[in-house]
Short mmCIF file of C-alpha atoms in Angstrom, two decimals:
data_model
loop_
_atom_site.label_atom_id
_atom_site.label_comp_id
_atom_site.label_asym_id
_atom_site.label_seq_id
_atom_site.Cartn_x
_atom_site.Cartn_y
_atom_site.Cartn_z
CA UNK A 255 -30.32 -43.77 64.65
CA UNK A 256 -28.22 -46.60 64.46
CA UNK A 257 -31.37 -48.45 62.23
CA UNK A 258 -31.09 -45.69 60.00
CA UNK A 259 -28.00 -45.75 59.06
CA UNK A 260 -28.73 -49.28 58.89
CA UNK A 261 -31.27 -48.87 56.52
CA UNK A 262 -29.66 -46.32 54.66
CA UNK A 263 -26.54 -48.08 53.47
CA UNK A 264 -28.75 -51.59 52.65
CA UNK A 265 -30.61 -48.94 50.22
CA UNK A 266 -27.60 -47.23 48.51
CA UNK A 267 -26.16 -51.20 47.75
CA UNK A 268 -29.42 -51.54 46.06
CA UNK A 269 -29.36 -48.41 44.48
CA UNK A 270 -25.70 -49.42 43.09
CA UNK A 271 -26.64 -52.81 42.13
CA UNK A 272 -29.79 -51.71 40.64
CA UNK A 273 -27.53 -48.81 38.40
CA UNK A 274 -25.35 -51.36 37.14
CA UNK A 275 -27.94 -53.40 35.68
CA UNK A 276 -26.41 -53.81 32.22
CA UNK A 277 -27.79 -51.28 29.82
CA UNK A 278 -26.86 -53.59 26.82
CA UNK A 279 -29.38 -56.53 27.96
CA UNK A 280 -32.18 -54.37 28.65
CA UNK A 281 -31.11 -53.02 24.94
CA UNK A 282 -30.82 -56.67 23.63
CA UNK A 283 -33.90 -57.92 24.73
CA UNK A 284 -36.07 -55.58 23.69
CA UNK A 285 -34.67 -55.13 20.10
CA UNK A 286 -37.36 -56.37 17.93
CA UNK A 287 -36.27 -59.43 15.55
CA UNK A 288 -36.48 -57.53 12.32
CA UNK A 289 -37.65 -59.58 8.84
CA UNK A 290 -34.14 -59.97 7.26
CA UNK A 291 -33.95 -60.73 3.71
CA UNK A 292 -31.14 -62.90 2.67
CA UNK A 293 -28.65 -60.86 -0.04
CA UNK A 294 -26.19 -62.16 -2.82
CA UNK A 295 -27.49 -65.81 -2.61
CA UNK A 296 -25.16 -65.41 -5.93
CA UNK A 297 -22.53 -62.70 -7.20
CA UNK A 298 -24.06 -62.52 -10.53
CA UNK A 299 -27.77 -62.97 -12.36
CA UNK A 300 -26.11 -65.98 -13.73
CA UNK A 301 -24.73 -68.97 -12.27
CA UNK A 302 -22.52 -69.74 -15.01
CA UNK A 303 -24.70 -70.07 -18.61
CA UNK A 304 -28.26 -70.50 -16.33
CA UNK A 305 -29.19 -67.83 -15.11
CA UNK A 306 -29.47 -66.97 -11.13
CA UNK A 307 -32.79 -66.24 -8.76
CA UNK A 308 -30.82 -62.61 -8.54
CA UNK A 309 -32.47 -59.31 -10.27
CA UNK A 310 -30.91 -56.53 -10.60
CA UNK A 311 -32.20 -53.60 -8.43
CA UNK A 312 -34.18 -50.77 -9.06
CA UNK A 313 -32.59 -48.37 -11.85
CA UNK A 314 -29.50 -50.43 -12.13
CA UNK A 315 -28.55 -51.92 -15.94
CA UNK A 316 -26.40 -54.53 -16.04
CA UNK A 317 -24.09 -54.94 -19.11
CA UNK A 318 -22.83 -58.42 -19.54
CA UNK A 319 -20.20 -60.35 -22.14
CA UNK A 320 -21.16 -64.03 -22.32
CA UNK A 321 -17.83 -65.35 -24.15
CA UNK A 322 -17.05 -68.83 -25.16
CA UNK A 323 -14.15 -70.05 -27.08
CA UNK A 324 -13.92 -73.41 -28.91
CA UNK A 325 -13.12 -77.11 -27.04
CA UNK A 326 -10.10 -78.19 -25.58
CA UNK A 327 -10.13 -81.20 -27.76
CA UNK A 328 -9.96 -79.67 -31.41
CA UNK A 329 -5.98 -79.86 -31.36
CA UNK A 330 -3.02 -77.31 -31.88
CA UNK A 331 -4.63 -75.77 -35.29
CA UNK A 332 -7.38 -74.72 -33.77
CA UNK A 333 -5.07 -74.12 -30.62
CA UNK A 334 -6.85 -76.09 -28.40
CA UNK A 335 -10.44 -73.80 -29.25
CA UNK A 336 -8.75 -70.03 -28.36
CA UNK A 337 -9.09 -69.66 -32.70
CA UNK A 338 -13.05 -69.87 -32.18
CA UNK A 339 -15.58 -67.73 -30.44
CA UNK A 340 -19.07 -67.21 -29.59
CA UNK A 341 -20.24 -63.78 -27.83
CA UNK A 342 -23.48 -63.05 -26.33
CA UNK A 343 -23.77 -59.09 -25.56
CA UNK A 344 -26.54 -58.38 -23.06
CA UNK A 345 -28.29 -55.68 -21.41
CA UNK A 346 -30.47 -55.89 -18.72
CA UNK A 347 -32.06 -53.22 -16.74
CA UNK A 348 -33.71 -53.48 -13.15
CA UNK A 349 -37.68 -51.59 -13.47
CA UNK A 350 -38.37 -52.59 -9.94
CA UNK A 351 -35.91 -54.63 -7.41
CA UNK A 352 -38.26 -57.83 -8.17
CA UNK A 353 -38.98 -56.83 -12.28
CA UNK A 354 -35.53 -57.07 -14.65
CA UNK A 355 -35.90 -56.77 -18.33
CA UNK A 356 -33.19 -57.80 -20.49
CA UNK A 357 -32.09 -58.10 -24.47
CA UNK A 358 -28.85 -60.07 -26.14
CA UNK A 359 -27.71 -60.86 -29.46
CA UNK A 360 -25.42 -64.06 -29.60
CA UNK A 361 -23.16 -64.75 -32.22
CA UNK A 362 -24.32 -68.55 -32.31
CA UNK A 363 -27.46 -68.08 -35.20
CA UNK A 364 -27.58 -64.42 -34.78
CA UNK A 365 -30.16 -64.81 -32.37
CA UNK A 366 -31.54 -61.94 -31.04
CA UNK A 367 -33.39 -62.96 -27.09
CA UNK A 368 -35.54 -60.72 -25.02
CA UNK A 369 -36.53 -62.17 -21.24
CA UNK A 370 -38.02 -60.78 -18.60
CA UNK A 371 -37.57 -62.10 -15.16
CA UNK A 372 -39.54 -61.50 -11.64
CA UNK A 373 -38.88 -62.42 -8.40
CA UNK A 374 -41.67 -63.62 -6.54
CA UNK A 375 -40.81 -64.38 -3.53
CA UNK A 376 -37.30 -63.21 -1.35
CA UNK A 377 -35.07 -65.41 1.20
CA UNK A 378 -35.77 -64.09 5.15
CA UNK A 379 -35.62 -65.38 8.26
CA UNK A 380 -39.62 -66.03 7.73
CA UNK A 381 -39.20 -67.60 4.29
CA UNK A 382 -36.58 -69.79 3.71
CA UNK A 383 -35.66 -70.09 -0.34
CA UNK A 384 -35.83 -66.78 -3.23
CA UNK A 385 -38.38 -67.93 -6.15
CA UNK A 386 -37.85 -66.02 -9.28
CA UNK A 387 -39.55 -66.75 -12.59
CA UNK A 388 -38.22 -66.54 -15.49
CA UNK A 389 -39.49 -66.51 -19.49
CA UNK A 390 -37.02 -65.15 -22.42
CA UNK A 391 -37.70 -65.46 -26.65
CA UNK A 392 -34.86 -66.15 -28.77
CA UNK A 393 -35.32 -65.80 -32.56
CA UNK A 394 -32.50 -66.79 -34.90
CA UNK A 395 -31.81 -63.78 -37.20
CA UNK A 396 -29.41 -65.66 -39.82
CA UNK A 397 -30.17 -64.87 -43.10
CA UNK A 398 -28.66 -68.43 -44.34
CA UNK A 399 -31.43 -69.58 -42.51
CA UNK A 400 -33.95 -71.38 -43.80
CA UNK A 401 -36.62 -71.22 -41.60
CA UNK A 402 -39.75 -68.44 -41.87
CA UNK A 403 -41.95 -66.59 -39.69
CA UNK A 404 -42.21 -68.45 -36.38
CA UNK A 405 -40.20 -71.35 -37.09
CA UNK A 406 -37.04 -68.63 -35.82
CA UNK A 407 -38.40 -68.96 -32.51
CA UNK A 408 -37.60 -70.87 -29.20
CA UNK A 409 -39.18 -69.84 -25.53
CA UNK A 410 -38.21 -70.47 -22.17
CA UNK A 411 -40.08 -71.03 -19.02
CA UNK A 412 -38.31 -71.42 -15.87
CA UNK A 413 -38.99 -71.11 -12.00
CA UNK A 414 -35.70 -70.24 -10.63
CA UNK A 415 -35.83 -72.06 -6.52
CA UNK A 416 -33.11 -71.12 -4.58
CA UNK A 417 -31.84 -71.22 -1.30
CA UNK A 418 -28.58 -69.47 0.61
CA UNK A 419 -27.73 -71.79 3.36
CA UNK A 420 -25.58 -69.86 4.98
CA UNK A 421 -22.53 -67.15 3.83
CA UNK A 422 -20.69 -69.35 1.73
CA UNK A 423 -23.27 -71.98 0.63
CA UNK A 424 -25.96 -71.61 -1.85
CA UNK A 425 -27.69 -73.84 -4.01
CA UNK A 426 -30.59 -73.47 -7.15
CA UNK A 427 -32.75 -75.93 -9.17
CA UNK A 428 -34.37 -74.86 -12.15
CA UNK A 429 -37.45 -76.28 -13.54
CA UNK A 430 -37.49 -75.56 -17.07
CA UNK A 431 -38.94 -75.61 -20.26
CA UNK A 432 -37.90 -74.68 -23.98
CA UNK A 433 -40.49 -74.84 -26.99
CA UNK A 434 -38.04 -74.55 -30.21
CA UNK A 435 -40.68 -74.16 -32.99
CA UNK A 436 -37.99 -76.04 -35.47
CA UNK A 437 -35.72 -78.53 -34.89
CA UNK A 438 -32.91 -80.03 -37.11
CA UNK A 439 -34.26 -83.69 -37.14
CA UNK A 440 -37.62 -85.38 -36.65
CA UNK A 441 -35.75 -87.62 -33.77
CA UNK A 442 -35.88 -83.79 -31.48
CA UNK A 443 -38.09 -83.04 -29.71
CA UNK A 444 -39.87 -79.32 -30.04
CA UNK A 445 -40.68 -79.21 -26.33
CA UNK A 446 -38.27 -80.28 -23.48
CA UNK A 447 -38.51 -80.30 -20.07
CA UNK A 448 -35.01 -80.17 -17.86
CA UNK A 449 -33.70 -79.15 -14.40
CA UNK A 450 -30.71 -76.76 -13.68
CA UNK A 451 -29.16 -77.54 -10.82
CA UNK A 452 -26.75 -74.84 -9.83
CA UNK A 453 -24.75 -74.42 -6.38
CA UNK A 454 -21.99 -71.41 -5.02
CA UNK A 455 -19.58 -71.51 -2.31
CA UNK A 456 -17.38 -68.83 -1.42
CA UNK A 457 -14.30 -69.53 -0.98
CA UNK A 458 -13.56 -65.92 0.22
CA UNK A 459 -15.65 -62.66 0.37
CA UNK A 460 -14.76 -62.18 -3.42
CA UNK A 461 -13.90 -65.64 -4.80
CA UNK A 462 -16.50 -68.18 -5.53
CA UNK A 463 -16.69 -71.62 -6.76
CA UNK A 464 -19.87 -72.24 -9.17
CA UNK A 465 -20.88 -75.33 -10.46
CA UNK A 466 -23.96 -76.27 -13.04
CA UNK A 467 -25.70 -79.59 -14.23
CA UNK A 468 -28.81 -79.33 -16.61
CA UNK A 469 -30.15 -82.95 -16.99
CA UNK A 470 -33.02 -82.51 -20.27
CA UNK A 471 -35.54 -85.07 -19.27
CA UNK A 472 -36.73 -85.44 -22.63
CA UNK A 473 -35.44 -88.16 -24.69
CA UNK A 474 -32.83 -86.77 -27.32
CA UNK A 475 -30.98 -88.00 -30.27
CA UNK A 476 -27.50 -89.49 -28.73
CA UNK A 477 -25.69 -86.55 -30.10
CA UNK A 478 -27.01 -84.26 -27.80
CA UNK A 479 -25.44 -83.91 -23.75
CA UNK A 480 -26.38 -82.79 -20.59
CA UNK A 481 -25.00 -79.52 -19.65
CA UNK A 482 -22.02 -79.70 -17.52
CA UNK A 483 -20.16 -75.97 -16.09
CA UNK A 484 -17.41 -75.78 -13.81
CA UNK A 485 -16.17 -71.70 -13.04
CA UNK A 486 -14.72 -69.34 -10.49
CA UNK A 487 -16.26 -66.46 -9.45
CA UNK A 488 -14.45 -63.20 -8.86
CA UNK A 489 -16.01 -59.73 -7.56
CA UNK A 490 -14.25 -56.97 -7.46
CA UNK A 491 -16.58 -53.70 -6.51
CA UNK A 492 -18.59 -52.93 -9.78
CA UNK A 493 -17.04 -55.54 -12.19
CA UNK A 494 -18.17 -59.88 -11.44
CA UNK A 495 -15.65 -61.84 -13.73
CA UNK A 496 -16.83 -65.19 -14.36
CA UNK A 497 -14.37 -67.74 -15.47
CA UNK A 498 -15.54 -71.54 -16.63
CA UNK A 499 -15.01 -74.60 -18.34
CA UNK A 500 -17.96 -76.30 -19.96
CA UNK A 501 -19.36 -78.00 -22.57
CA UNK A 502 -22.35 -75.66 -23.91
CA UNK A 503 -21.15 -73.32 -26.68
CA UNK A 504 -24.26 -71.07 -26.41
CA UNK A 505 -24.95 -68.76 -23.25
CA UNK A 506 -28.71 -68.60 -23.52
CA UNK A 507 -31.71 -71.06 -22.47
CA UNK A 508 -32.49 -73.24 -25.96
CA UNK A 509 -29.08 -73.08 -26.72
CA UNK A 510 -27.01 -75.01 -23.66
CA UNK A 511 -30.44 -77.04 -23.19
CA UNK A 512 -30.88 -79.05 -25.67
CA UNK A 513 -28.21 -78.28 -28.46
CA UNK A 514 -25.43 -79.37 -26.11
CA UNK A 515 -23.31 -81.58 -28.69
CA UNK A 516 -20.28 -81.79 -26.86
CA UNK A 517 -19.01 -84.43 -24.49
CA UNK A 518 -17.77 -82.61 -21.43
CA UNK A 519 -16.15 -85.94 -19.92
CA UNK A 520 -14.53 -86.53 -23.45
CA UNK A 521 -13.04 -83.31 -23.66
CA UNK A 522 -15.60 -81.63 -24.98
CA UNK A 523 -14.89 -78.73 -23.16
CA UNK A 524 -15.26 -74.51 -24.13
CA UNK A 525 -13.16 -72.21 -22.13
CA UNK A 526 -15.27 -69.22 -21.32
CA UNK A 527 -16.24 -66.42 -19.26
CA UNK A 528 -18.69 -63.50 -18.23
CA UNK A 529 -17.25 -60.02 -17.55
CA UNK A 530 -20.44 -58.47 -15.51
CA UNK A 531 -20.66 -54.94 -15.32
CA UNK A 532 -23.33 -52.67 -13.40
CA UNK A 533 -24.29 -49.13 -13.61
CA UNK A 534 -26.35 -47.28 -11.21
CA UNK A 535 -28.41 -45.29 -13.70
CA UNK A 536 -30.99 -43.83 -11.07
CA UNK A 537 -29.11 -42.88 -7.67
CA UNK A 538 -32.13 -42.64 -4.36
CA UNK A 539 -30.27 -40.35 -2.36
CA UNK A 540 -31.31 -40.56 1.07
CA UNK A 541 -30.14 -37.07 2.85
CA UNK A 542 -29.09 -36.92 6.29
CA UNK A 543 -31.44 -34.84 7.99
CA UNK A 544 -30.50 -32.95 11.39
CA UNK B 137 -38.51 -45.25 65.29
CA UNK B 138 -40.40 -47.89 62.85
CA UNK B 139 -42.00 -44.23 61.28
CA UNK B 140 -38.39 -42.82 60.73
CA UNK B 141 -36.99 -45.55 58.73
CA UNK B 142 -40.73 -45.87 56.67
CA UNK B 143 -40.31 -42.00 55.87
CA UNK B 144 -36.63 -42.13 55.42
CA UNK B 145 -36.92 -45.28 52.95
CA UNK B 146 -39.71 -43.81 51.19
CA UNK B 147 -37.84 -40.67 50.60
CA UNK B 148 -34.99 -42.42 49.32
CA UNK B 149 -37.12 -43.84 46.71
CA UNK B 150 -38.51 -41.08 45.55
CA UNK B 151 -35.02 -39.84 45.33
CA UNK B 152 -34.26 -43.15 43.24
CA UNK B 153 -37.03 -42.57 40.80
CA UNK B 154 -35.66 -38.85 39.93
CA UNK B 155 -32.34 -39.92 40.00
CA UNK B 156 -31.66 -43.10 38.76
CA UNK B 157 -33.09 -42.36 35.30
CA UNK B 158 -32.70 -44.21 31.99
CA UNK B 159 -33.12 -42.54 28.94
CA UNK B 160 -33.76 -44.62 25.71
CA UNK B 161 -33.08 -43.17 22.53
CA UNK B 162 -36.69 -42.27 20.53
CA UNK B 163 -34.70 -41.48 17.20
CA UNK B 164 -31.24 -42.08 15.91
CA UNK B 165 -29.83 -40.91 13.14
CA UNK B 166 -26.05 -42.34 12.20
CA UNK B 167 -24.25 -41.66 9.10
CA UNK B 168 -20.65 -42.76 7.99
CA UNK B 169 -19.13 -40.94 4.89
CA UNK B 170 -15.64 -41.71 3.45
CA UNK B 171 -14.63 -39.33 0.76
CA UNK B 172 -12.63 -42.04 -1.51
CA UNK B 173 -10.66 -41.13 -4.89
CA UNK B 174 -13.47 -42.22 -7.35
CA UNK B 175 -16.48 -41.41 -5.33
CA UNK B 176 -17.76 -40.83 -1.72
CA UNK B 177 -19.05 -43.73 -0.04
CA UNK B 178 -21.84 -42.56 2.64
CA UNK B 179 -24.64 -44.52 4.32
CA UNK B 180 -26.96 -43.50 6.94
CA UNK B 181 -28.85 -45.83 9.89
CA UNK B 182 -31.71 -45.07 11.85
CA UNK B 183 -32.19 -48.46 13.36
CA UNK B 184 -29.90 -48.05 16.14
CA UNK B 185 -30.69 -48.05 19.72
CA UNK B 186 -29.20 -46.82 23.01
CA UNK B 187 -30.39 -46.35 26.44
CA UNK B 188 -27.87 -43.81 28.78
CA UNK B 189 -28.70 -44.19 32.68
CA UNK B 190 -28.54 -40.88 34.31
CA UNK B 191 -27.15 -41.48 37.26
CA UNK B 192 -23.96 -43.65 36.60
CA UNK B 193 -23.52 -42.13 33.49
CA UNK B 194 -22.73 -45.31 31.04
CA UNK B 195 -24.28 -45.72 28.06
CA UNK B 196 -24.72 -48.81 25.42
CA UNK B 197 -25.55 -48.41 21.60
CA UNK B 198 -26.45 -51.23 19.38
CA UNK B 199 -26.23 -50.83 15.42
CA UNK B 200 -27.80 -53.33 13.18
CA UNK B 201 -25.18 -53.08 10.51
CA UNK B 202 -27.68 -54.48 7.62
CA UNK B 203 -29.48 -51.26 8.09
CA UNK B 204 -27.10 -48.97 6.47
CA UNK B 205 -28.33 -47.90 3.73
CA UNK B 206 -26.56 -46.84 0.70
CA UNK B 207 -27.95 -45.14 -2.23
CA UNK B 208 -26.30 -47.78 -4.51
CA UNK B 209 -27.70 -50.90 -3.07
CA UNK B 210 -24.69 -52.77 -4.88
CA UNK B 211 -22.63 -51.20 -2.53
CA UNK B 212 -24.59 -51.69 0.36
CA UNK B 213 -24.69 -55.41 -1.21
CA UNK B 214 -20.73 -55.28 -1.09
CA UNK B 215 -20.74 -53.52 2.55
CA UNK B 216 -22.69 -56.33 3.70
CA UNK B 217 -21.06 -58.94 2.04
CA UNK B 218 -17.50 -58.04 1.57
CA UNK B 219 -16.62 -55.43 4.45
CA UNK B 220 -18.74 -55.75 7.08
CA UNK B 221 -19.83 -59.44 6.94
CA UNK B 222 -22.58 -58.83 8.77
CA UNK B 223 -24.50 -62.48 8.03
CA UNK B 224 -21.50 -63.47 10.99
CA UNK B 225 -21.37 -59.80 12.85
CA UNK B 226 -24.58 -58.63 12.43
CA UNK B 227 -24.42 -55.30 14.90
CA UNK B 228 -21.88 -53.08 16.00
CA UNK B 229 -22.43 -52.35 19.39
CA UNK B 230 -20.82 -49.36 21.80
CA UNK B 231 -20.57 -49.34 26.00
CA UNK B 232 -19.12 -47.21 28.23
CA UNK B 233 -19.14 -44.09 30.33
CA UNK B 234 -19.77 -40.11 29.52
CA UNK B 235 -17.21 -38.16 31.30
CA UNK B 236 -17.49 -34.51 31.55
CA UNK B 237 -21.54 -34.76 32.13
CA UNK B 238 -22.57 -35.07 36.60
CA UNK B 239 -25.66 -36.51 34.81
CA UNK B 240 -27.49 -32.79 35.51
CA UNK B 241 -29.33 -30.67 33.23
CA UNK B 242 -27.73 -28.01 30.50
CA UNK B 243 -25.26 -28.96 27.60
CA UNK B 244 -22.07 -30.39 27.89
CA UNK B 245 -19.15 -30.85 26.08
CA UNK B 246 -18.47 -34.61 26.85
CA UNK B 247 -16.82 -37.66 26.09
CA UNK B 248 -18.24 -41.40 26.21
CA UNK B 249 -15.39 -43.56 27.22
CA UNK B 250 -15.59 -47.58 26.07
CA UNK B 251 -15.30 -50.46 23.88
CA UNK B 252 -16.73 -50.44 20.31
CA UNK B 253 -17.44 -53.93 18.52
CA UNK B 254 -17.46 -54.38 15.39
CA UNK B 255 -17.11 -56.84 12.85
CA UNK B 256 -15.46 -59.15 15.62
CA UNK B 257 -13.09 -57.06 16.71
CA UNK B 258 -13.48 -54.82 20.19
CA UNK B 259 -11.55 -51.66 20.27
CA UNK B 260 -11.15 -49.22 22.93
CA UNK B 261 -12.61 -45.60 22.01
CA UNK B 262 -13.41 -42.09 22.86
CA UNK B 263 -15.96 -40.23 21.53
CA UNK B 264 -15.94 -36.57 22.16
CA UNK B 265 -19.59 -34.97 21.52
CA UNK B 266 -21.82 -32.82 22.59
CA UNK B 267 -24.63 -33.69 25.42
CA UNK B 268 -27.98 -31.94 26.25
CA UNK B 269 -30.23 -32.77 28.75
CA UNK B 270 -33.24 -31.42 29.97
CA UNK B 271 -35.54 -32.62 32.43
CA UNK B 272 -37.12 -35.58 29.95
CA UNK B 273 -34.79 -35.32 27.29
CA UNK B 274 -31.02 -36.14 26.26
CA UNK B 275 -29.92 -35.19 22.85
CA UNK B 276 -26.12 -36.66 22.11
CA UNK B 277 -24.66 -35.55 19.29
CA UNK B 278 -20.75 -36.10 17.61
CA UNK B 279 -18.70 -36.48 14.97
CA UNK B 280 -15.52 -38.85 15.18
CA UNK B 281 -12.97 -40.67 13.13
CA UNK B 282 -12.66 -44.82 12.76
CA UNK B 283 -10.22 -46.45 11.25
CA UNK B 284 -11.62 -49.70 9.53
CA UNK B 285 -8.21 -51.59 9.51
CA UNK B 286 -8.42 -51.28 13.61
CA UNK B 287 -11.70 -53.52 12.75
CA UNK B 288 -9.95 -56.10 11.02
CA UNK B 289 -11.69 -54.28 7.74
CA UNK B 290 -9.39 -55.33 5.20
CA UNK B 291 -9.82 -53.58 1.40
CA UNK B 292 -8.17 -55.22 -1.15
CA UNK B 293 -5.92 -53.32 -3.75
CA UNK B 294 -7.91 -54.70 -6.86
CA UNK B 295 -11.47 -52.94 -6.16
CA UNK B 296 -12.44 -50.61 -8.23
CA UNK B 297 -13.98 -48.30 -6.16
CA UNK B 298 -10.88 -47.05 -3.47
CA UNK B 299 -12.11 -47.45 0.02
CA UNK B 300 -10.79 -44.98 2.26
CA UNK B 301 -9.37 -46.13 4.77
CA UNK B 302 -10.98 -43.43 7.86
CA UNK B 303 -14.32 -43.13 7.67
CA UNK B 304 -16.08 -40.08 9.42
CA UNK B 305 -19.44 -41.16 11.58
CA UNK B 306 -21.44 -38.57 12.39
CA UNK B 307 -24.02 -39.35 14.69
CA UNK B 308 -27.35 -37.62 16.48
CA UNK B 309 -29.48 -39.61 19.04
CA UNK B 310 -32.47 -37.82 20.80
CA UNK B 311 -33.45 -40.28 24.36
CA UNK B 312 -36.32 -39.37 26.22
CA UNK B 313 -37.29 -41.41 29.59
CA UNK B 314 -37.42 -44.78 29.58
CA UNK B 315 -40.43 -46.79 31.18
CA UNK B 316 -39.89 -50.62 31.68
CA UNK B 317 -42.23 -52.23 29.29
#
């Protein structure tokens, strides 16, 4: 009898031991490692004038203000560049989550542009940088112009490579290039290559720091610069505010690639900012079935 | 004697393998819904997973927060991003204890007593709901209140959208038995 009881109480310890295995690490290790895609590698579908490897989403159009005043360095009667402006008004509109179509109409030429961008390939812990290709036509729509039929046009091939390192850090190059079917001198070349080298880092979950360097590899006549941006990012629920200093008057491809003619280090420098703003047009209401 | 203890330890193992059950849950469905000034913010998960053992009663829940999803994925972007951070707190996760359930079958009105993390932060919590078991089956099922600043959730003044600031979670797990794999 004695055994027994023996026995008994050396089973009920293991029965106790054996209850309190721990429920979470049976839970842990058998949760499967889900493919994660990585999300907001940037706040907005631009970096600061280039744009970003984000599209919008599915159903989702995207109004944005490109705004650039005049430099820092054309003195108090033009105080300091506030008298001048340049607006680009876009729209862009998400078909698919990896398909964004988009129209603008800058004040620089009256130039109308049209782009369409795709994203080929998304950040995940099985892929590790977002590759998004992008190809826009801007035509110049001034009627001082002298310039017919094609000559209006410019296009823009880029493969937008980026990569979010981790929460805060996330960095882009840009392979581009820009046919402009007419240039203003025989020293410019119609076809350039260049590389847009953007990076983010949040400073908190709504404030950014966003930088941008577009070397043109293609020789140029000396009054033409490389693109230079310095901006803050701020996000606040429906509404991205971008605010920047650089030295590209245009917000669109041909124009701060290649037509750069300030000197950003000289004062060259346009105030500016984008006001992003984003609609859900199409709403996929998932219901919440019992 | 040797044939007691071999009948007595065999029985006692059969009793273990009725008793000392685990229950995994086989589908989860978890929504939260805050009803803020400008519109309602709601998102529903059914990634989550729990297992409840029978015979102590506890329970643990894990919630892979990047699977709520939101019918404006701009907010689920923010909810990620900006609320939740869940690149550095990437599940909530729930242990603790049902009271008012003897781990028998019927329905119960019971409570699950524990810690809930989330987003760093581990709060104590009780969740009243409703429990029914049969003999292969659990079904949990409850509706409570969380307050997202006890989660170190802060929302800032300047969003546009108003964030309230208790969100209702409304949750329904069905658990049927649990093999080892």
């Amino acid at each position: 009898m004695k055994k027994i009881k023996l026995v008994f109480v050396f089973l009920s310890f293991v029965f106790s031991t054996h209850a309190q295995e721990d429920l979470l690490s049976i839970l842990e290790s058998e949760s499967p490692e889900d493919k994660q895609y990585a999300i907001a590698t940037f706040k907005s579908t631009r970096i600061i004038n280039g744009q970003s490897i984000e599209t919008r989403t599915q159903g989702t159009l995207e109004f944005i203000i490109s705004h650039r005043f005049g430099t820092l360095n054309s003195g108090v009667n033009e105080l300091w560049g506030l008298d001048r402006s340049n607006i680009r008004l876009g729209l862009e509109y998400g078909i698919t989550d990896n398909l964004t179509f988009g129209v603008g109409r800058s004040s620089y030429d009256k130039t109308l542009d049209l782009f369409g961008k795709y994203r080929l390939v998304r950040q995940s812990n099985y892929f590790p940088i977002t590759a998004t290709f992008f190809a826009s036509l801007a035509r110049n729509l001034d009627n001082r112009a002298d310039e017919s039929g094609l000559e209006r046009n410019a296009y823009t091939g880029q493969l937008l490579l980026a990569r979010k390192f981790n929460d805060r850090l996330s960095f882009q190059l840009a392979p581009t290039m820009i046919q402009r079917n007419r240039v203003e001198s025989l020293d410019d070349a119609n076809f350039l290559l260049a590389l847009g080298i953007g990076a983010r880092y949040k400073i908190t979950n709504r404030i950014a720091i966003v930088s941008e360097y577009t070397p043109v590899f293609t020789d140029l006549s000396d009054r033409f610069f490389n693109a230079v941006a310095m901006g803050v990012d701020i996000e606040t629920g429906g509404h991205v505010f971008q605010l920047h200093f650089t030295n590209a008057e245009q917000s669109i491809e041909k124009g701060f690639i290649g037509e750069v003619d300030q000197n950003f280090w000289d004062g060259g420098i346009h105030y500016g900012f984008n006001i992003v703003r984003v609609f859900d047009l199409k709403s996929k209401r998932r219901s919440f079935t019992d | 004697m040797n044939k007691t203890i071999l009948s007595v330890s065999l029985c006692l193992l059969i009793i273990e393998a009725t008793y000392a059950q685990k229950f995994k849950s086989s589908v989860s469905h978890i929504r939260f819904f805050s009803d803020a000034p400008l519109e309602a913010i709601e998102a529903t998960n059914e990634a989550a997973a729990s297992l409840i053992d029978s015979d102590d009663r506890t329970i643990a829940m894990i919630i892979p927060i990047r699977s709520f999803s939101f019918k404006k994925k701009l907010m689920e972007e923010h909810f990620n991003e900006n609320y939740l951070e869940s690149d550095n707190y990437p599940n909530a996760i729930f242990k603790g204890k049902i009271v008012g359930w003897d781990g028998s079958e019927g329905v119960f009105d019971a409570k699950a007593l524990g810690t809930l993390e989330m987003h760093g932060v581990s709060q104590k919590i009780t969740i009243p709901g409703k429990l029914t078991k049969t003999s292969q089956e659990i079904v949990l099922e409850t509706k409570f209140n969380i307050e997202i600043a006890d989660y170190g959730i802060e929302v800032p003044k300047a969003v546009f959208y108003k964030i309230a600031e208790v969100v209702e979670v409304t949750a329904k797990l069905n658990y049927s038995v649990y093999e080892k794999n």
